[in-house]
Each structure stands twice: as structure tokens, then as C-alpha cells.
Amino acid sequence: MTTTTLQLSSSLLKSFFLTLCLLVIPSLSSDSDPLQDFCVGDLKGSPSINGFPCKPAVSASDFFYSGLSGPLNTTNANGIAVSPANVLTFPGLNTLGLSMNNVEFAPGGVNPPHSHPRATEAGVVIEGSVFVGFLTTNNTLFSKVIHAGEMFVVPRGLVHFQWNVGKGKARLITAFNSQLPGSAVLPNSLFGSNPTIPNAVLTKTFRTDDVTVNKLKSKFAV
């Protein structure tokens, strides 16, 4: 075999492996294609990376859910109530990568700053006027008052909040691109953790004192 032939063969092999890598890498960057029509979650089983094991026998009722109806009880400190439709309440969502919430506000009610680590959130105002805002990682606030029929989106993982600024109650329907988006509510996480965050960390973080931190912890104690 000549030197020219060897060089040509080496070049072809490099091109082949480069093409193979370009084909393989994108396939690893998204969810796998489902291998079945559905997989209604068996909540008695142990969840894995992709969700719960499949329920062995299903019926039509597994694909319908009435838990997003209201009204909800908003008589609490924040004046808000959330009714979730995620894989834990609606097992038919298992492996499908989506979920929804019904969110209702009393007048002046606030959904406190929080984040969803596993999902982007989109929502539409069904009733009332709601001030919606989210913060970027460089602390820029994007916000707007939106009304019935208007929609918002919060990028995945960013801190956001909603506040009912109307005179009456308000209602949102929100959707997530995760069957279980999770929610980290900042005041609960910082002042109501178990075990608690040391006071020294919180006093230095918020430029305050033990008395203030202890007072806040008492309001969010588990």
C-alpha cells in the first residue's frame, strides 16, 4: 500500500469518526424517544431517573384529572393556594414531561419568591390582575402587570413571584415542562430549613442581627 493510499485512508477514517460524533452528541442532549404510548405511574414503586414504573393495568380514568378546579382556600399568611397536577397527583403524566398548577390569590395575595429547578414555567391569567416578575442571574428584574387572557413565561430555575394587585381575587393556570418541576420557596428555604442554617451565615448575608434572624425563623419553623 502506498503512502498516498495510507494518507487517504487515515483522512477517511478521521472524517468518519468526526461525522459519527456529530450524529451521536445531539442524541445525548435530549430526552429519549418513548418506547410505549404511555406509562401511567405506579406510585407504589420506586421512582427512577425517568419517573415511576408503569402501572400494569390502566383504564380511561387514568388519563383524566379534575384537581385543577376551585375555589381553593386562600386564608393563609400569603393569601394564596396552589392545586398541582403533577405526577404525584395525576400519575397519567408519568414520563410525559409536563404538569400544571391552579393558583388562586386572595386580594393582595403573594406567591413569594421561588424557583423551579427542573422546569420552565408558562402561565395564563384566568381572572384578575397579577403582577408577575422574575430575576435573572445578574439581578435584573423583568416584570409586568397582566390581566385575564394574558400569558407569561419564566425561564427554568430563575427566581420569580406573583402578586395579586387587583381589587378582587385572582387566578392563574400554570404549565411546566416537567412532570415534577419542584419548588424552592426562598423564605422557607432560608429561615425554615431542617436543620436550620446557622445564624452566623444569615446575619452576615442579610447584614442584620440574631434577634431579627430568630424572629424570622420563628415565622417559618417547620
PDB file of C-alpha atoms in Angstrom:
ATOM      1  CA  MET A   1       0.000   0.000   0.000  1.00  0.00           C
ATOM      2  CA  THR A   2       1.452   3.367  -0.974  1.00  0.00           C
ATOM      3  CA  THR A   3       1.991   6.327   1.306  1.00  0.00           C
ATOM      4  CA  THR A   4      -0.669   8.287  -0.589  1.00  0.00           C
ATOM      5  CA  THR A   5      -3.188   5.482  -0.077  1.00  0.00           C
ATOM      6  CA  LEU A   6      -2.411   5.302   3.645  1.00  0.00           C
ATOM      7  CA  GLN A   7      -2.857   9.055   3.999  1.00  0.00           C
ATOM      8  CA  LEU A   8      -6.176   8.889   2.147  1.00  0.00           C
ATOM      9  CA  SER A   9      -7.392   6.022   4.338  1.00  0.00           C
ATOM     10  CA  SER A  10      -6.411   7.909   7.512  1.00  0.00           C
ATOM     11  CA  SER A  11      -8.239  11.010   6.286  1.00  0.00           C
ATOM     12  CA  LEU A  12     -11.381   8.984   5.534  1.00  0.00           C
ATOM     13  CA  LEU A  13     -11.284   7.380   8.991  1.00  0.00           C
ATOM     14  CA  LYS A  14     -10.989  10.795  10.658  1.00  0.00           C
ATOM     15  CA  SER A  15     -13.910  12.088   8.628  1.00  0.00           C
ATOM     16  CA  PHE A  16     -15.964   9.026   9.527  1.00  0.00           C
ATOM     17  CA  PHE A  17     -15.348   9.357  13.264  1.00  0.00           C
ATOM     18  CA  LEU A  18     -15.992  13.120  13.162  1.00  0.00           C
ATOM     19  CA  THR A  19     -19.332  12.529  11.426  1.00  0.00           C
ATOM     20  CA  LEU A  20     -20.199   9.787  13.937  1.00  0.00           C
ATOM     21  CA  CYS A  21     -19.515  12.136  16.850  1.00  0.00           C
ATOM     22  CA  LEU A  22     -21.684  14.862  15.334  1.00  0.00           C
ATOM     23  CA  LEU A  23     -24.525  12.372  14.981  1.00  0.00           C
ATOM     24  CA  VAL A  24     -24.183  10.880  18.462  1.00  0.00           C
ATOM     25  CA  ILE A  25     -23.681  14.016  20.576  1.00  0.00           C
ATOM     26  CA  PRO A  26     -27.068  15.652  19.770  1.00  0.00           C
ATOM     27  CA  SER A  27     -28.863  12.419  20.605  1.00  0.00           C
ATOM     28  CA  LEU A  28     -27.455  12.620  24.134  1.00  0.00           C
ATOM     29  CA  SER A  29     -28.680  16.175  24.703  1.00  0.00           C
ATOM     30  CA  SER A  30     -32.431  15.496  24.790  1.00  0.00           C
ATOM     31  CA  ASP A  31     -34.893  13.033  26.290  1.00  0.00           C
ATOM     32  CA  SER A  32     -35.009   9.570  24.798  1.00  0.00           C
ATOM     33  CA  ASP A  33     -37.887   8.757  22.497  1.00  0.00           C
ATOM     34  CA  PRO A  34     -40.639   6.869  24.346  1.00  0.00           C
ATOM     35  CA  LEU A  35     -40.886   3.159  23.648  1.00  0.00           C
ATOM     36  CA  GLN A  36     -44.587   2.940  24.509  1.00  0.00           C
ATOM     37  CA  ASP A  37     -47.752   5.001  24.052  1.00  0.00           C
ATOM     38  CA  PHE A  38     -47.891   5.845  27.761  1.00  0.00           C
ATOM     39  CA  CYS A  39     -46.653   4.779  31.174  1.00  0.00           C
ATOM     40  CA  VAL A  40     -49.171   5.609  33.888  1.00  0.00           C
ATOM     41  CA  GLY A  41     -47.130   5.862  37.067  1.00  0.00           C
ATOM     42  CA  ASP A  42     -47.345   3.209  39.749  1.00  0.00           C
ATOM     43  CA  LEU A  43     -46.765   5.414  42.803  1.00  0.00           C
ATOM     44  CA  LYS A  44     -46.181   2.338  44.969  1.00  0.00           C
ATOM     45  CA  GLY A  45     -42.985   1.668  43.043  1.00  0.00           C
ATOM     46  CA  SER A  46     -39.645   3.394  43.478  1.00  0.00           C
ATOM     47  CA  PRO A  47     -39.075   6.310  41.075  1.00  0.00           C
ATOM     48  CA  SER A  48     -36.108   6.199  38.711  1.00  0.00           C
ATOM     49  CA  ILE A  49     -34.481   8.917  36.597  1.00  0.00           C
ATOM     50  CA  ASN A  50     -37.321   8.846  34.081  1.00  0.00           C
ATOM     51  CA  GLY A  51     -40.195   8.560  36.553  1.00  0.00           C
ATOM     52  CA  PHE A  52     -42.192   5.862  38.277  1.00  0.00           C
ATOM     53  CA  PRO A  53     -42.552   2.300  36.977  1.00  0.00           C
ATOM     54  CA  CYS A  54     -45.546   1.695  34.726  1.00  0.00           C
ATOM     55  CA  LYS A  55     -48.852   0.672  36.238  1.00  0.00           C
ATOM     56  CA  PRO A  56     -49.604  -2.872  34.995  1.00  0.00           C
ATOM     57  CA  ALA A  57     -53.276  -2.251  34.165  1.00  0.00           C
ATOM     58  CA  VAL A  58     -54.854   1.066  33.195  1.00  0.00           C
ATOM     59  CA  SER A  59     -58.310   2.469  32.499  1.00  0.00           C
ATOM     60  CA  ALA A  60     -59.728   5.634  30.944  1.00  0.00           C
ATOM     61  CA  SER A  61     -59.818   7.347  34.356  1.00  0.00           C
ATOM     62  CA  ASP A  62     -56.004   7.271  34.481  1.00  0.00           C
ATOM     63  CA  PHE A  63     -55.899   9.924  31.738  1.00  0.00           C
ATOM     64  CA  PHE A  64     -58.321  12.451  33.235  1.00  0.00           C
ATOM     65  CA  TYR A  65     -57.938  14.705  36.271  1.00  0.00           C
ATOM     66  CA  SER A  66     -60.341  17.103  37.998  1.00  0.00           C
ATOM     67  CA  GLY A  67     -57.976  18.524  40.627  1.00  0.00           C
ATOM     68  CA  LEU A  68     -57.454  21.891  38.924  1.00  0.00           C
ATOM     69  CA  SER A  69     -60.952  23.090  39.718  1.00  0.00           C
ATOM     70  CA  GLY A  70     -61.594  25.558  42.520  1.00  0.00           C
ATOM     71  CA  PRO A  71     -62.272  27.513  44.534  1.00  0.00           C
ATOM     72  CA  LEU A  72     -59.288  26.999  46.831  1.00  0.00           C
ATOM     73  CA  ASN A  73     -58.824  28.137  50.417  1.00  0.00           C
ATOM     74  CA  THR A  74     -56.585  31.225  50.382  1.00  0.00           C
ATOM     75  CA  THR A  75     -56.980  32.123  54.066  1.00  0.00           C
ATOM     76  CA  ASN A  76     -53.299  31.867  54.987  1.00  0.00           C
ATOM     77  CA  ALA A  77     -50.364  34.217  55.614  1.00  0.00           C
ATOM     78  CA  ASN A  78     -49.572  34.628  51.904  1.00  0.00           C
ATOM     79  CA  GLY A  79     -53.163  34.706  50.688  1.00  0.00           C
ATOM     80  CA  ILE A  80     -52.510  32.056  48.055  1.00  0.00           C
ATOM     81  CA  ALA A  81     -53.370  28.424  47.373  1.00  0.00           C
ATOM     82  CA  VAL A  82     -51.957  26.031  44.782  1.00  0.00           C
ATOM     83  CA  SER A  83     -53.566  22.883  43.426  1.00  0.00           C
ATOM     84  CA  PRO A  84     -50.944  20.882  41.488  1.00  0.00           C
ATOM     85  CA  ALA A  85     -51.424  18.395  38.693  1.00  0.00           C
ATOM     86  CA  ASN A  86     -48.063  16.644  38.635  1.00  0.00           C
ATOM     87  CA  VAL A  87     -47.051  13.002  38.537  1.00  0.00           C
ATOM     88  CA  LEU A  88     -47.724  12.639  42.283  1.00  0.00           C
ATOM     89  CA  THR A  89     -51.350  13.772  41.970  1.00  0.00           C
ATOM     90  CA  PHE A  90     -52.007  12.722  38.359  1.00  0.00           C
ATOM     91  CA  PRO A  91     -49.947   9.577  37.610  1.00  0.00           C
ATOM     92  CA  GLY A  92     -51.047   9.656  33.963  1.00  0.00           C
ATOM     93  CA  LEU A  93     -48.396  12.368  33.454  1.00  0.00           C
ATOM     94  CA  ASN A  94     -45.614   9.904  34.227  1.00  0.00           C
ATOM     95  CA  THR A  95     -42.731  10.119  31.659  1.00  0.00           C
ATOM     96  CA  LEU A  96     -44.589  12.767  29.614  1.00  0.00           C
ATOM     97  CA  GLY A  97     -42.547  15.748  30.799  1.00  0.00           C
ATOM     98  CA  LEU A  98     -45.340  18.147  31.705  1.00  0.00           C
ATOM     99  CA  SER A  99     -47.517  19.281  34.600  1.00  0.00           C
ATOM    100  CA  MET A 100     -49.865  22.123  35.559  1.00  0.00           C
ATOM    101  CA  ASN A 101     -50.992  24.155  38.591  1.00  0.00           C
ATOM    102  CA  ASN A 102     -54.135  26.018  39.522  1.00  0.00           C
ATOM    103  CA  VAL A 103     -53.011  29.074  41.525  1.00  0.00           C
ATOM    104  CA  GLU A 104     -55.542  31.239  43.339  1.00  0.00           C
ATOM    105  CA  PHE A 105     -54.967  34.521  45.205  1.00  0.00           C
ATOM    106  CA  ALA A 106     -56.947  36.444  47.788  1.00  0.00           C
ATOM    107  CA  PRO A 107     -56.893  40.230  47.279  1.00  0.00           C
ATOM    108  CA  GLY A 108     -53.298  41.287  47.919  1.00  0.00           C
ATOM    109  CA  GLY A 109     -52.113  37.660  47.950  1.00  0.00           C
ATOM    110  CA  VAL A 110     -48.480  36.922  47.094  1.00  0.00           C
ATOM    111  CA  ASN A 111     -46.811  33.831  45.681  1.00  0.00           C
ATOM    112  CA  PRO A 112     -43.428  34.504  47.364  1.00  0.00           C
ATOM    113  CA  PRO A 113     -40.097  34.446  45.517  1.00  0.00           C
ATOM    114  CA  HIS A 114     -39.336  30.876  44.497  1.00  0.00           C
ATOM    115  CA  SER A 115     -37.800  28.838  41.704  1.00  0.00           C
ATOM    116  CA  HIS A 116     -38.491  25.600  39.844  1.00  0.00           C
ATOM    117  CA  PRO A 117     -35.158  23.794  39.428  1.00  0.00           C
ATOM    118  CA  ARG A 118     -36.408  21.310  36.856  1.00  0.00           C
ATOM    119  CA  ALA A 119     -38.727  23.317  34.600  1.00  0.00           C
ATOM    120  CA  THR A 120     -39.606  26.430  32.655  1.00  0.00           C
ATOM    121  CA  GLU A 121     -42.973  27.852  33.713  1.00  0.00           C
ATOM    122  CA  ALA A 122     -45.644  29.336  31.464  1.00  0.00           C
ATOM    123  CA  GLY A 123     -48.886  30.731  32.805  1.00  0.00           C
ATOM    124  CA  VAL A 124     -52.074  32.485  31.819  1.00  0.00           C
ATOM    125  CA  VAL A 125     -54.242  34.746  33.971  1.00  0.00           C
ATOM    126  CA  ILE A 126     -57.773  33.364  34.158  1.00  0.00           C
ATOM    127  CA  GLU A 127     -59.169  36.016  36.488  1.00  0.00           C
ATOM    128  CA  GLY A 128     -57.963  39.292  37.993  1.00  0.00           C
ATOM    129  CA  SER A 129     -54.796  41.368  37.623  1.00  0.00           C
ATOM    130  CA  VAL A 130     -51.443  39.887  38.619  1.00  0.00           C
ATOM    131  CA  PHE A 131     -48.004  41.483  38.912  1.00  0.00           C
ATOM    132  CA  VAL A 132     -45.549  38.858  37.642  1.00  0.00           C
ATOM    133  CA  GLY A 133     -41.792  39.190  37.869  1.00  0.00           C
ATOM    134  CA  PHE A 134     -38.616  37.150  37.576  1.00  0.00           C
ATOM    135  CA  LEU A 135     -34.947  37.842  38.268  1.00  0.00           C
ATOM    136  CA  THR A 136     -32.044  36.977  36.006  1.00  0.00           C
ATOM    137  CA  THR A 137     -28.714  35.708  37.316  1.00  0.00           C
ATOM    138  CA  ASN A 138     -27.338  39.272  37.104  1.00  0.00           C
ATOM    139  CA  ASN A 139     -30.215  40.523  39.300  1.00  0.00           C
ATOM    140  CA  THR A 140     -32.208  42.212  36.548  1.00  0.00           C
ATOM    141  CA  LEU A 141     -35.940  42.237  37.256  1.00  0.00           C
ATOM    142  CA  PHE A 142     -38.379  41.675  34.399  1.00  0.00           C
ATOM    143  CA  SER A 143     -41.960  42.349  35.492  1.00  0.00           C
ATOM    144  CA  LYS A 144     -45.388  43.389  34.302  1.00  0.00           C
ATOM    145  CA  VAL A 145     -48.992  43.572  35.482  1.00  0.00           C
ATOM    146  CA  ILE A 146     -51.028  41.184  33.339  1.00  0.00           C
ATOM    147  CA  HIS A 147     -54.765  40.619  33.139  1.00  0.00           C
ATOM    148  CA  ALA A 148     -57.226  37.867  32.241  1.00  0.00           C
ATOM    149  CA  GLY A 149     -56.269  36.238  28.945  1.00  0.00           C
ATOM    150  CA  GLU A 150     -52.621  37.364  29.077  1.00  0.00           C
ATOM    151  CA  MET A 151     -49.681  34.981  29.399  1.00  0.00           C
ATOM    152  CA  PHE A 152     -46.201  34.968  30.924  1.00  0.00           C
ATOM    153  CA  VAL A 153     -43.125  32.726  30.867  1.00  0.00           C
ATOM    154  CA  VAL A 154     -40.367  32.237  33.449  1.00  0.00           C
ATOM    155  CA  PRO A 155     -37.126  30.598  32.255  1.00  0.00           C
ATOM    156  CA  ARG A 156     -36.075  27.444  34.063  1.00  0.00           C
ATOM    157  CA  GLY A 157     -34.568  27.851  37.514  1.00  0.00           C
ATOM    158  CA  LEU A 158     -34.930  31.634  37.791  1.00  0.00           C
ATOM    159  CA  VAL A 159     -36.390  33.220  40.938  1.00  0.00           C
ATOM    160  CA  HIS A 160     -39.873  34.628  40.335  1.00  0.00           C
ATOM    161  CA  PHE A 161     -43.061  35.716  42.105  1.00  0.00           C
ATOM    162  CA  GLN A 162     -46.689  36.711  41.530  1.00  0.00           C
ATOM    163  CA  TRP A 163     -48.741  39.331  43.368  1.00  0.00           C
ATOM    164  CA  ASN A 164     -52.471  39.959  43.094  1.00  0.00           C
ATOM    165  CA  VAL A 165     -52.737  43.736  42.549  1.00  0.00           C
ATOM    166  CA  GLY A 166     -56.453  43.754  41.688  1.00  0.00           C
ATOM    167  CA  LYS A 167     -59.335  44.577  43.993  1.00  0.00           C
ATOM    168  CA  GLY A 168     -60.781  41.046  43.895  1.00  0.00           C
ATOM    169  CA  LYS A 169     -59.434  37.505  43.794  1.00  0.00           C
ATOM    170  CA  ALA A 170     -57.113  36.332  41.028  1.00  0.00           C
ATOM    171  CA  ARG A 171     -56.428  33.003  39.371  1.00  0.00           C
ATOM    172  CA  LEU A 172     -53.633  31.584  37.219  1.00  0.00           C
ATOM    173  CA  ILE A 173     -53.205  28.323  35.349  1.00  0.00           C
ATOM    174  CA  THR A 174     -49.526  27.486  35.004  1.00  0.00           C
ATOM    175  CA  ALA A 175     -47.767  24.781  32.999  1.00  0.00           C
ATOM    176  CA  PHE A 176     -44.310  23.215  33.305  1.00  0.00           C
ATOM    177  CA  ASN A 177     -42.134  21.128  31.005  1.00  0.00           C
ATOM    178  CA  SER A 178     -41.526  18.598  33.769  1.00  0.00           C
ATOM    179  CA  GLN A 179     -43.759  16.005  35.373  1.00  0.00           C
ATOM    180  CA  LEU A 180     -42.391  17.144  38.761  1.00  0.00           C
ATOM    181  CA  PRO A 181     -40.837  20.636  38.484  1.00  0.00           C
ATOM    182  CA  GLY A 182     -40.065  21.087  42.175  1.00  0.00           C
ATOM    183  CA  SER A 183     -40.334  24.391  44.028  1.00  0.00           C
ATOM    184  CA  ALA A 184     -37.724  26.084  46.226  1.00  0.00           C
ATOM    185  CA  VAL A 185     -39.510  28.860  48.145  1.00  0.00           C
ATOM    186  CA  LEU A 186     -36.787  31.277  49.263  1.00  0.00           C
ATOM    187  CA  PRO A 187     -38.084  32.402  52.689  1.00  0.00           C
ATOM    188  CA  ASN A 188     -38.994  28.830  53.651  1.00  0.00           C
ATOM    189  CA  SER A 189     -35.628  27.521  52.458  1.00  0.00           C
ATOM    190  CA  LEU A 190     -33.587  30.207  54.219  1.00  0.00           C
ATOM    191  CA  PHE A 191     -35.483  30.516  57.503  1.00  0.00           C
ATOM    192  CA  GLY A 192     -37.404  27.245  57.795  1.00  0.00           C
ATOM    193  CA  SER A 193     -34.839  24.598  56.871  1.00  0.00           C
ATOM    194  CA  ASN A 194     -34.318  21.466  58.973  1.00  0.00           C
ATOM    195  CA  PRO A 195     -31.733  21.548  60.437  1.00  0.00           C
ATOM    196  CA  THR A 196     -31.598  25.334  60.405  1.00  0.00           C
ATOM    197  CA  ILE A 197     -28.967  27.415  58.653  1.00  0.00           C
ATOM    198  CA  PRO A 198     -26.551  28.805  61.287  1.00  0.00           C
ATOM    199  CA  ASN A 199     -27.424  32.327  62.417  1.00  0.00           C
ATOM    200  CA  ALA A 200     -23.902  33.488  61.654  1.00  0.00           C
ATOM    201  CA  VAL A 201     -24.459  32.746  57.977  1.00  0.00           C
ATOM    202  CA  LEU A 202     -27.806  34.549  57.837  1.00  0.00           C
ATOM    203  CA  THR A 203     -26.793  37.578  59.907  1.00  0.00           C
ATOM    204  CA  LYS A 204     -23.782  38.187  57.684  1.00  0.00           C
ATOM    205  CA  THR A 205     -25.735  37.502  54.486  1.00  0.00           C
ATOM    206  CA  PHE A 206     -28.549  39.925  55.318  1.00  0.00           C
ATOM    207  CA  ARG A 207     -26.430  42.462  57.276  1.00  0.00           C
ATOM    208  CA  THR A 208     -28.615  42.047  60.343  1.00  0.00           C
ATOM    209  CA  ASP A 209     -28.527  40.590  63.870  1.00  0.00           C
ATOM    210  CA  ASP A 210     -29.507  37.432  65.761  1.00  0.00           C
ATOM    211  CA  VAL A 211     -32.745  38.965  67.074  1.00  0.00           C
ATOM    212  CA  THR A 212     -34.035  39.635  63.551  1.00  0.00           C
ATOM    213  CA  VAL A 213     -32.933  36.249  62.234  1.00  0.00           C
ATOM    214  CA  ASN A 214     -34.509  34.384  65.161  1.00  0.00           C
ATOM    215  CA  LYS A 215     -37.763  36.302  64.677  1.00  0.00           C
ATOM    216  CA  LEU A 216     -37.842  35.322  61.002  1.00  0.00           C
ATOM    217  CA  LYS A 217     -37.001  31.704  61.818  1.00  0.00           C
ATOM    218  CA  SER A 218     -39.909  31.575  64.252  1.00  0.00           C
ATOM    219  CA  LYS A 219     -42.297  32.515  61.445  1.00  0.00           C
ATOM    220  CA  PHE A 220     -41.066  29.762  59.112  1.00  0.00           C
ATOM    221  CA  ALA A 221     -40.259  26.986  61.615  1.00  0.00           C
ATOM    222  CA  VAL A 222     -41.107  23.514  60.300  1.00  0.00           C
TER     223      VAL A 222
END
